[in-house]
Amino acid sequence: MNPPGSSARTINPILYLHDGRPSQQRRSLVAESVHGVHIAGRPKTEELSVTEPAHRTGGQDAVARLSALLRPHRGPSVVTMGTFDGVHDGHAALLAHAKGLATARGLRTIAVTFSPRPDQVLSPEHSLPDIVPIAERVDRLHASGVDDVVVIPFDRALATVTAERFARLLATDLSMRTLCVGEDFALGHNREGSVAYLRGLGVDVVACPLIRTAGRARKISSSVIRRAIADGVAPDQAWQAA
């Protein structure tokens, strides 16, 4: 792919079908969701039981919000998850693999991403701006051929949710059948949910090999592209640095 030149009332999803709407119309939906459009249908209290310790009230609230975000688009699916910043060649390979799996199994493909990125929340002093705005990231994900894009607003409360609980929500509230991710993927509190860990929970995980930069040992990386741009490299050339 060649790139171009503390509550449920404020944390809301950007979740919609790839239904052929013009790019500009989809961008307006992104802006509205980011600025706090209300989510109808908050789950009942009995649906919000969590495995985290009771003192993690922030985690409980995050589970409630995540459940409310996922439920409207429940449907048998192959889910792929990541920050997907820039949607570079490595991301494109992962998305294509997820789409191929879903097509072969008669499922939908759902890309789940985060905005702000986890590193921007957990290590703001070291984080750099997104390669492209979230609206463009969503456009690029749709252009890859996925059926749905879910943008999860990341915050410190969400960071306390365990990998087990997060995986359970994906399975029950999004009807995930298979999780297709990179081999270095990790989910949940303290990144405890490695591929091996999730498989141990019974999750069907397809782990895709990392895509390496031609002639180099390192993987294609959004963080490398962000750093190159921050160092003054022109965006179109920064992609080559990955």
PDB file of C-alpha atoms in Angstrom:
ATOM      1  CA  MET A   1       0.000   0.000   0.000  1.00  0.00           C
ATOM      2  CA  ASN A   2       1.348   3.386  -0.945  1.00  0.00           C
ATOM      3  CA  PRO A   3       0.353   6.061   1.597  1.00  0.00           C
ATOM      4  CA  PRO A   4      -0.939   9.456   0.575  1.00  0.00           C
ATOM      5  CA  GLY A   5       1.090  12.831   0.913  1.00  0.00           C
ATOM      6  CA  SER A   6     -15.288   9.491  33.366  1.00  0.00           C
ATOM      7  CA  SER A   7     -18.436   8.221  32.161  1.00  0.00           C
ATOM      8  CA  ALA A   8     -20.573   6.608  29.507  1.00  0.00           C
ATOM      9  CA  ARG A   9     -21.950   9.930  28.383  1.00  0.00           C
ATOM     10  CA  THR A  10     -18.618  11.095  27.016  1.00  0.00           C
ATOM     11  CA  ILE A  11     -16.917   7.865  25.958  1.00  0.00           C
ATOM     12  CA  ASN A  12     -18.719   6.685  22.875  1.00  0.00           C
ATOM     13  CA  PRO A  13     -18.211   4.451  19.870  1.00  0.00           C
ATOM     14  CA  ILE A  14     -17.575   5.142  16.242  1.00  0.00           C
ATOM     15  CA  LEU A  15     -19.289   2.074  14.870  1.00  0.00           C
ATOM     16  CA  TYR A  16     -20.927   1.773  11.485  1.00  0.00           C
ATOM     17  CA  LEU A  17     -21.186  -0.487   8.471  1.00  0.00           C
ATOM     18  CA  HIS A  18     -19.138  -0.087   5.341  1.00  0.00           C
ATOM     19  CA  ASP A  19     -22.257   0.766   3.366  1.00  0.00           C
ATOM     20  CA  GLY A  20     -20.915   2.895   0.564  1.00  0.00           C
ATOM     21  CA  ARG A  21     -21.464   6.259   2.199  1.00  0.00           C
ATOM     22  CA  PRO A  22     -19.178   8.993   0.907  1.00  0.00           C
ATOM     23  CA  SER A  23     -15.926   9.458   2.763  1.00  0.00           C
ATOM     24  CA  GLN A  24     -16.936  12.933   3.942  1.00  0.00           C
ATOM     25  CA  GLN A  25     -20.175  11.611   5.442  1.00  0.00           C
ATOM     26  CA  ARG A  26     -18.263   8.923   7.336  1.00  0.00           C
ATOM     27  CA  ARG A  27     -15.857  11.606   8.614  1.00  0.00           C
ATOM     28  CA  SER A  28     -18.787  13.558  10.060  1.00  0.00           C
ATOM     29  CA  LEU A  29     -19.910  10.447  11.933  1.00  0.00           C
ATOM     30  CA  VAL A  30     -16.439  10.071  13.372  1.00  0.00           C
ATOM     31  CA  ALA A  31     -16.441  13.673  14.572  1.00  0.00           C
ATOM     32  CA  GLU A  32     -19.898  13.347  16.142  1.00  0.00           C
ATOM     33  CA  SER A  33     -18.965  10.152  17.979  1.00  0.00           C
ATOM     34  CA  VAL A  34     -15.709  11.558  19.303  1.00  0.00           C
ATOM     35  CA  HIS A  35     -17.545  14.574  20.664  1.00  0.00           C
ATOM     36  CA  GLY A  36     -19.992  12.550  22.712  1.00  0.00           C
ATOM     37  CA  VAL A  37     -23.105  11.324  20.910  1.00  0.00           C
ATOM     38  CA  HIS A  38     -25.194   9.414  23.437  1.00  0.00           C
ATOM     39  CA  ILE A  39     -25.247   5.599  23.231  1.00  0.00           C
ATOM     40  CA  ALA A  40     -28.764   4.239  23.505  1.00  0.00           C
ATOM     41  CA  GLY A  41     -29.454   0.920  25.202  1.00  0.00           C
ATOM     42  CA  ARG A  42     -27.107   0.814  28.174  1.00  0.00           C
ATOM     43  CA  PRO A  43     -26.901  -2.832  29.315  1.00  0.00           C
ATOM     44  CA  LYS A  44     -28.893  -3.889  32.374  1.00  0.00           C
ATOM     45  CA  THR A  45     -27.059  -4.117  35.674  1.00  0.00           C
ATOM     46  CA  GLU A  46     -27.093  -7.910  35.689  1.00  0.00           C
ATOM     47  CA  GLU A  47     -25.231  -7.912  32.379  1.00  0.00           C
ATOM     48  CA  LEU A  48     -22.321  -5.974  33.814  1.00  0.00           C
ATOM     49  CA  SER A  49     -20.830  -8.453  36.272  1.00  0.00           C
ATOM     50  CA  VAL A  50     -17.061  -8.463  36.042  1.00  0.00           C
ATOM     51  CA  THR A  51     -14.205 -10.643  37.148  1.00  0.00           C
ATOM     52  CA  GLU A  52     -12.022  -7.726  38.247  1.00  0.00           C
ATOM     53  CA  PRO A  53     -11.770  -7.013  41.988  1.00  0.00           C
ATOM     54  CA  ALA A  54     -14.644  -4.916  43.308  1.00  0.00           C
ATOM     55  CA  HIS A  55     -12.380  -1.994  44.144  1.00  0.00           C
ATOM     56  CA  ARG A  56     -11.709  -1.433  40.429  1.00  0.00           C
ATOM     57  CA  THR A  57     -14.770   0.735  39.927  1.00  0.00           C
ATOM     58  CA  GLY A  58     -13.097   2.355  36.939  1.00  0.00           C
ATOM     59  CA  GLY A  59     -12.676  -1.073  35.367  1.00  0.00           C
ATOM     60  CA  GLN A  60     -16.326  -1.913  35.980  1.00  0.00           C
ATOM     61  CA  ASP A  61     -17.397   1.299  34.297  1.00  0.00           C
ATOM     62  CA  ALA A  62     -15.077   0.558  31.376  1.00  0.00           C
ATOM     63  CA  VAL A  63     -16.628  -2.894  30.968  1.00  0.00           C
ATOM     64  CA  ALA A  64     -20.102  -1.333  30.918  1.00  0.00           C
ATOM     65  CA  ARG A  65     -19.074   1.190  28.284  1.00  0.00           C
ATOM     66  CA  LEU A  66     -17.284  -1.398  26.181  1.00  0.00           C
ATOM     67  CA  SER A  67     -20.276  -3.720  26.310  1.00  0.00           C
ATOM     68  CA  ALA A  68     -22.594  -0.902  25.225  1.00  0.00           C
ATOM     69  CA  LEU A  69     -20.241  -0.036  22.377  1.00  0.00           C
ATOM     70  CA  LEU A  70     -19.951  -3.561  20.994  1.00  0.00           C
ATOM     71  CA  ARG A  71     -23.526  -4.813  21.278  1.00  0.00           C
ATOM     72  CA  PRO A  72     -25.154  -2.757  18.480  1.00  0.00           C
ATOM     73  CA  HIS A  73     -23.030  -4.553  15.873  1.00  0.00           C
ATOM     74  CA  ARG A  74     -23.118  -8.039  17.253  1.00  0.00           C
ATOM     75  CA  GLY A  75     -22.817 -10.671  14.555  1.00  0.00           C
ATOM     76  CA  PRO A  76     -20.686 -13.721  13.773  1.00  0.00           C
ATOM     77  CA  SER A  77     -17.341 -12.274  12.764  1.00  0.00           C
ATOM     78  CA  VAL A  78     -13.599 -12.499  12.372  1.00  0.00           C
ATOM     79  CA  VAL A  79     -12.183  -9.672  14.474  1.00  0.00           C
ATOM     80  CA  THR A  80      -8.814  -8.060  13.915  1.00  0.00           C
ATOM     81  CA  MET A  81      -7.524  -5.606  16.476  1.00  0.00           C
ATOM     82  CA  GLY A  82      -4.767  -3.019  16.785  1.00  0.00           C
ATOM     83  CA  THR A  83      -4.046   0.681  16.707  1.00  0.00           C
ATOM     84  CA  PHE A  84      -3.647   0.530  12.898  1.00  0.00           C
ATOM     85  CA  ASP A  85      -2.078   3.996  12.901  1.00  0.00           C
ATOM     86  CA  GLY A  86      -1.439   4.909   9.268  1.00  0.00           C
ATOM     87  CA  VAL A  87      -2.726   1.510   8.052  1.00  0.00           C
ATOM     88  CA  HIS A  88       0.684   0.655   6.582  1.00  0.00           C
ATOM     89  CA  ASP A  89       1.728  -2.426   4.590  1.00  0.00           C
ATOM     90  CA  GLY A  90       1.976  -4.597   7.689  1.00  0.00           C
ATOM     91  CA  HIS A  91      -1.547  -3.652   8.694  1.00  0.00           C
ATOM     92  CA  ALA A  92      -2.762  -4.217   5.127  1.00  0.00           C
ATOM     93  CA  ALA A  93      -1.435  -7.788   5.169  1.00  0.00           C
ATOM     94  CA  LEU A  94      -3.177  -8.503   8.475  1.00  0.00           C
ATOM     95  CA  LEU A  95      -6.454  -6.989   7.307  1.00  0.00           C
ATOM     96  CA  ALA A  96      -6.350  -8.969   4.062  1.00  0.00           C
ATOM     97  CA  HIS A  97      -5.741 -12.198   5.979  1.00  0.00           C
ATOM     98  CA  ALA A  98      -8.660 -11.495   8.322  1.00  0.00           C
ATOM     99  CA  LYS A  99     -10.899 -10.712   5.352  1.00  0.00           C
ATOM    100  CA  GLY A 100      -9.884 -13.942   3.642  1.00  0.00           C
ATOM    101  CA  LEU A 101     -10.669 -15.975   6.762  1.00  0.00           C
ATOM    102  CA  ALA A 102     -14.052 -14.317   7.147  1.00  0.00           C
ATOM    103  CA  THR A 103     -14.994 -14.850   3.506  1.00  0.00           C
ATOM    104  CA  ALA A 104     -14.027 -18.520   3.661  1.00  0.00           C
ATOM    105  CA  ARG A 105     -16.101 -19.034   6.816  1.00  0.00           C
ATOM    106  CA  GLY A 106     -19.107 -16.950   5.813  1.00  0.00           C
ATOM    107  CA  LEU A 107     -18.456 -14.344   8.515  1.00  0.00           C
ATOM    108  CA  ARG A 108     -18.101 -10.574   8.638  1.00  0.00           C
ATOM    109  CA  THR A 109     -14.772  -8.863   9.182  1.00  0.00           C
ATOM    110  CA  ILE A 110     -14.554  -6.296  11.984  1.00  0.00           C
ATOM    111  CA  ALA A 111     -11.516  -4.102  12.610  1.00  0.00           C
ATOM    112  CA  VAL A 112     -11.243  -2.860  16.195  1.00  0.00           C
ATOM    113  CA  THR A 113      -8.948   0.076  16.883  1.00  0.00           C
ATOM    114  CA  PHE A 114      -8.298   2.594  19.653  1.00  0.00           C
ATOM    115  CA  SER A 115      -8.348   6.387  19.786  1.00  0.00           C
ATOM    116  CA  PRO A 116      -6.482   7.802  21.550  1.00  0.00           C
ATOM    117  CA  ARG A 117      -3.803   5.165  21.205  1.00  0.00           C
ATOM    118  CA  PRO A 118      -2.950   3.305  24.444  1.00  0.00           C
ATOM    119  CA  ASP A 119       0.575   4.775  24.526  1.00  0.00           C
ATOM    120  CA  GLN A 120      -0.854   8.300  24.330  1.00  0.00           C
ATOM    121  CA  VAL A 121      -2.812   7.623  27.528  1.00  0.00           C
ATOM    122  CA  LEU A 122      -0.365   5.475  29.481  1.00  0.00           C
ATOM    123  CA  SER A 123       2.894   7.184  28.469  1.00  0.00           C
ATOM    124  CA  PRO A 124       1.911  10.632  27.194  1.00  0.00           C
ATOM    125  CA  GLU A 125       5.385  12.051  27.832  1.00  0.00           C
ATOM    126  CA  HIS A 126       6.857   9.634  25.288  1.00  0.00           C
ATOM    127  CA  SER A 127       4.056   9.437  22.723  1.00  0.00           C
ATOM    128  CA  LEU A 128       3.934  11.168  19.368  1.00  0.00           C
ATOM    129  CA  PRO A 129       0.941  12.366  17.319  1.00  0.00           C
ATOM    130  CA  ASP A 130      -0.961   9.964  15.082  1.00  0.00           C
ATOM    131  CA  ILE A 131       0.409   9.455  11.585  1.00  0.00           C
ATOM    132  CA  VAL A 132      -3.012  10.342  10.188  1.00  0.00           C
ATOM    133  CA  PRO A 133      -6.167  11.683  11.895  1.00  0.00           C
ATOM    134  CA  ILE A 134      -8.611   9.114  13.244  1.00  0.00           C
ATOM    135  CA  ALA A 135     -11.119   9.912  10.480  1.00  0.00           C
ATOM    136  CA  GLU A 136      -8.539   9.029   7.834  1.00  0.00           C
ATOM    137  CA  ARG A 137      -7.555   5.885   9.723  1.00  0.00           C
ATOM    138  CA  VAL A 138     -11.183   4.765   9.641  1.00  0.00           C
ATOM    139  CA  ASP A 139     -11.407   5.565   5.918  1.00  0.00           C
ATOM    140  CA  ARG A 140      -8.304   3.494   5.225  1.00  0.00           C
ATOM    141  CA  LEU A 141      -9.619   0.571   7.262  1.00  0.00           C
ATOM    142  CA  HIS A 142     -12.856   0.623   5.291  1.00  0.00           C
ATOM    143  CA  ALA A 143     -10.898   0.847   2.051  1.00  0.00           C
ATOM    144  CA  SER A 144      -9.122  -2.384   3.019  1.00  0.00           C
ATOM    145  CA  GLY A 145     -12.432  -4.192   2.650  1.00  0.00           C
ATOM    146  CA  VAL A 146     -13.511  -4.824   6.233  1.00  0.00           C
ATOM    147  CA  ASP A 147     -17.238  -4.774   6.939  1.00  0.00           C
ATOM    148  CA  ASP A 148     -17.164  -2.809  10.177  1.00  0.00           C
ATOM    149  CA  VAL A 149     -14.814  -0.516  12.038  1.00  0.00           C
ATOM    150  CA  VAL A 150     -15.083  -0.144  15.813  1.00  0.00           C
ATOM    151  CA  VAL A 151     -13.156   2.702  17.431  1.00  0.00           C
ATOM    152  CA  ILE A 152     -12.752   2.207  21.174  1.00  0.00           C
ATOM    153  CA  PRO A 153     -11.992   5.368  23.167  1.00  0.00           C
ATOM    154  CA  PHE A 154      -9.019   4.302  25.275  1.00  0.00           C
ATOM    155  CA  ASP A 155      -8.564   5.602  28.804  1.00  0.00           C
ATOM    156  CA  ARG A 156      -6.932   4.504  32.045  1.00  0.00           C
ATOM    157  CA  ALA A 157     -10.097   2.739  33.195  1.00  0.00           C
ATOM    158  CA  LEU A 158     -10.131   0.584  30.073  1.00  0.00           C
ATOM    159  CA  ALA A 159      -6.474  -0.256  30.744  1.00  0.00           C
ATOM    160  CA  THR A 160      -7.535  -2.051  33.960  1.00  0.00           C
ATOM    161  CA  VAL A 161      -9.816  -4.524  32.178  1.00  0.00           C
ATOM    162  CA  THR A 162      -8.311  -8.003  32.198  1.00  0.00           C
ATOM    163  CA  ALA A 163      -7.549  -9.864  28.997  1.00  0.00           C
ATOM    164  CA  GLU A 164      -9.982 -12.593  29.998  1.00  0.00           C
ATOM    165  CA  ARG A 165     -12.823 -10.128  30.475  1.00  0.00           C
ATOM    166  CA  PHE A 166     -12.007  -8.234  27.286  1.00  0.00           C
ATOM    167  CA  ALA A 167     -11.951 -11.466  25.269  1.00  0.00           C
ATOM    168  CA  ARG A 168     -15.254 -12.525  26.791  1.00  0.00           C
ATOM    169  CA  LEU A 169     -16.862  -9.236  25.776  1.00  0.00           C
ATOM    170  CA  LEU A 170     -15.604  -9.647  22.214  1.00  0.00           C
ATOM    171  CA  ALA A 171     -17.091 -13.146  22.118  1.00  0.00           C
ATOM    172  CA  THR A 172     -20.441 -12.369  23.723  1.00  0.00           C
ATOM    173  CA  ASP A 173     -21.165  -8.769  22.762  1.00  0.00           C
ATOM    174  CA  LEU A 174     -19.553  -8.734  19.309  1.00  0.00           C
ATOM    175  CA  SER A 175     -20.085 -12.454  18.534  1.00  0.00           C
ATOM    176  CA  MET A 176     -16.429 -12.850  17.621  1.00  0.00           C
ATOM    177  CA  ARG A 177     -15.708 -16.327  16.288  1.00  0.00           C
ATOM    178  CA  THR A 178     -12.027 -15.830  15.469  1.00  0.00           C
ATOM    179  CA  LEU A 179      -9.446 -13.240  16.480  1.00  0.00           C
ATOM    180  CA  CYS A 180      -6.905 -12.531  13.724  1.00  0.00           C
ATOM    181  CA  VAL A 181      -3.889 -10.556  14.979  1.00  0.00           C
ATOM    182  CA  GLY A 182      -0.155 -10.146  14.593  1.00  0.00           C
ATOM    183  CA  GLU A 183       2.045 -12.667  16.371  1.00  0.00           C
ATOM    184  CA  ASP A 184       3.242 -10.027  18.866  1.00  0.00           C
ATOM    185  CA  PHE A 185      -0.312  -9.001  19.827  1.00  0.00           C
ATOM    186  CA  ALA A 186      -1.265  -8.556  23.487  1.00  0.00           C
ATOM    187  CA  LEU A 187      -4.606  -7.595  25.025  1.00  0.00           C
ATOM    188  CA  GLY A 188      -5.826  -6.369  28.380  1.00  0.00           C
ATOM    189  CA  HIS A 189      -4.357  -5.147  31.658  1.00  0.00           C
ATOM    190  CA  ASN A 190      -0.547  -5.073  31.580  1.00  0.00           C
ATOM    191  CA  ARG A 191      -0.702  -6.695  28.115  1.00  0.00           C
ATOM    192  CA  GLU A 192      -1.304 -10.045  29.782  1.00  0.00           C
ATOM    193  CA  GLY A 193      -3.367 -11.405  26.904  1.00  0.00           C
ATOM    194  CA  SER A 194      -0.702 -12.782  24.572  1.00  0.00           C
ATOM    195  CA  VAL A 195      -1.642 -15.097  21.720  1.00  0.00           C
ATOM    196  CA  ALA A 196      -0.756 -18.118  23.858  1.00  0.00           C
ATOM    197  CA  TYR A 197      -2.693 -16.781  26.841  1.00  0.00           C
ATOM    198  CA  LEU A 198      -5.822 -16.132  24.774  1.00  0.00           C
ATOM    199  CA  ARG A 199      -5.646 -19.562  23.197  1.00  0.00           C
ATOM    200  CA  GLY A 200      -5.444 -20.961  26.724  1.00  0.00           C
ATOM    201  CA  LEU A 201      -8.770 -19.262  27.421  1.00  0.00           C
ATOM    202  CA  GLY A 202     -10.295 -21.073  24.459  1.00  0.00           C
ATOM    203  CA  VAL A 203     -10.210 -18.146  22.028  1.00  0.00           C
ATOM    204  CA  ASP A 204      -9.684 -19.143  18.383  1.00  0.00           C
ATOM    205  CA  VAL A 205      -6.660 -16.975  17.585  1.00  0.00           C
ATOM    206  CA  VAL A 206      -5.012 -16.817  14.168  1.00  0.00           C
ATOM    207  CA  ALA A 207      -1.576 -15.232  14.574  1.00  0.00           C
ATOM    208  CA  CYS A 208      -0.113 -13.715  11.414  1.00  0.00           C
ATOM    209  CA  PRO A 209       3.663 -13.438  10.961  1.00  0.00           C
ATOM    210  CA  LEU A 210       5.043  -9.921  11.198  1.00  0.00           C
ATOM    211  CA  ILE A 211       5.791  -8.191   7.911  1.00  0.00           C
ATOM    212  CA  ARG A 212       9.436  -7.137   7.735  1.00  0.00           C
ATOM    213  CA  THR A 213      10.852  -4.160   5.910  1.00  0.00           C
ATOM    214  CA  ALA A 214      12.637  -5.240   2.727  1.00  0.00           C
ATOM    215  CA  GLY A 215      16.296  -5.893   3.493  1.00  0.00           C
ATOM    216  CA  ARG A 216      15.836  -5.280   7.229  1.00  0.00           C
ATOM    217  CA  ALA A 217      15.196  -7.485  10.243  1.00  0.00           C
ATOM    218  CA  ARG A 218      12.727  -5.213  11.998  1.00  0.00           C
ATOM    219  CA  LYS A 219       8.981  -5.279  11.417  1.00  0.00           C
ATOM    220  CA  ILE A 220       7.129  -2.516   9.599  1.00  0.00           C
ATOM    221  CA  SER A 221       6.201  -0.205  12.460  1.00  0.00           C
ATOM    222  CA  SER A 222       3.934   2.777  12.988  1.00  0.00           C
ATOM    223  CA  SER A 223       6.189   3.932  15.818  1.00  0.00           C
ATOM    224  CA  VAL A 224       9.163   4.138  13.438  1.00  0.00           C
ATOM    225  CA  ILE A 225       7.101   6.173  10.966  1.00  0.00           C
ATOM    226  CA  ARG A 226       5.926   8.526  13.736  1.00  0.00           C
ATOM    227  CA  ARG A 227       9.486   9.031  14.940  1.00  0.00           C
ATOM    228  CA  ALA A 228      10.743   9.776  11.430  1.00  0.00           C
ATOM    229  CA  ILE A 229       8.028  12.394  10.935  1.00  0.00           C
ATOM    230  CA  ALA A 230       8.825  13.940  14.333  1.00  0.00           C
ATOM    231  CA  ASP A 231      12.483  14.133  13.280  1.00  0.00           C
ATOM    232  CA  GLY A 232      11.545  16.170  10.246  1.00  0.00           C
ATOM    233  CA  VAL A 233      11.376  13.497   7.567  1.00  0.00           C
ATOM    234  CA  ALA A 234       8.723  14.271   4.961  1.00  0.00           C
ATOM    235  CA  PRO A 235       5.664  12.032   5.489  1.00  0.00           C
ATOM    236  CA  ASP A 236       5.962  10.319   2.111  1.00  0.00           C
ATOM    237  CA  GLN A 237       9.606   9.495   2.853  1.00  0.00           C
ATOM    238  CA  ALA A 238       8.895   8.548   6.483  1.00  0.00           C
ATOM    239  CA  TRP A 239       6.939   5.562   5.262  1.00  0.00           C
ATOM    240  CA  GLN A 240      10.119   4.241   3.674  1.00  0.00           C
ATOM    241  CA  ALA A 241      11.807   4.420   7.082  1.00  0.00           C
ATOM    242  CA  ALA A 242       9.478   1.794   8.449  1.00  0.00           C
TER     243      ALA A 242
END
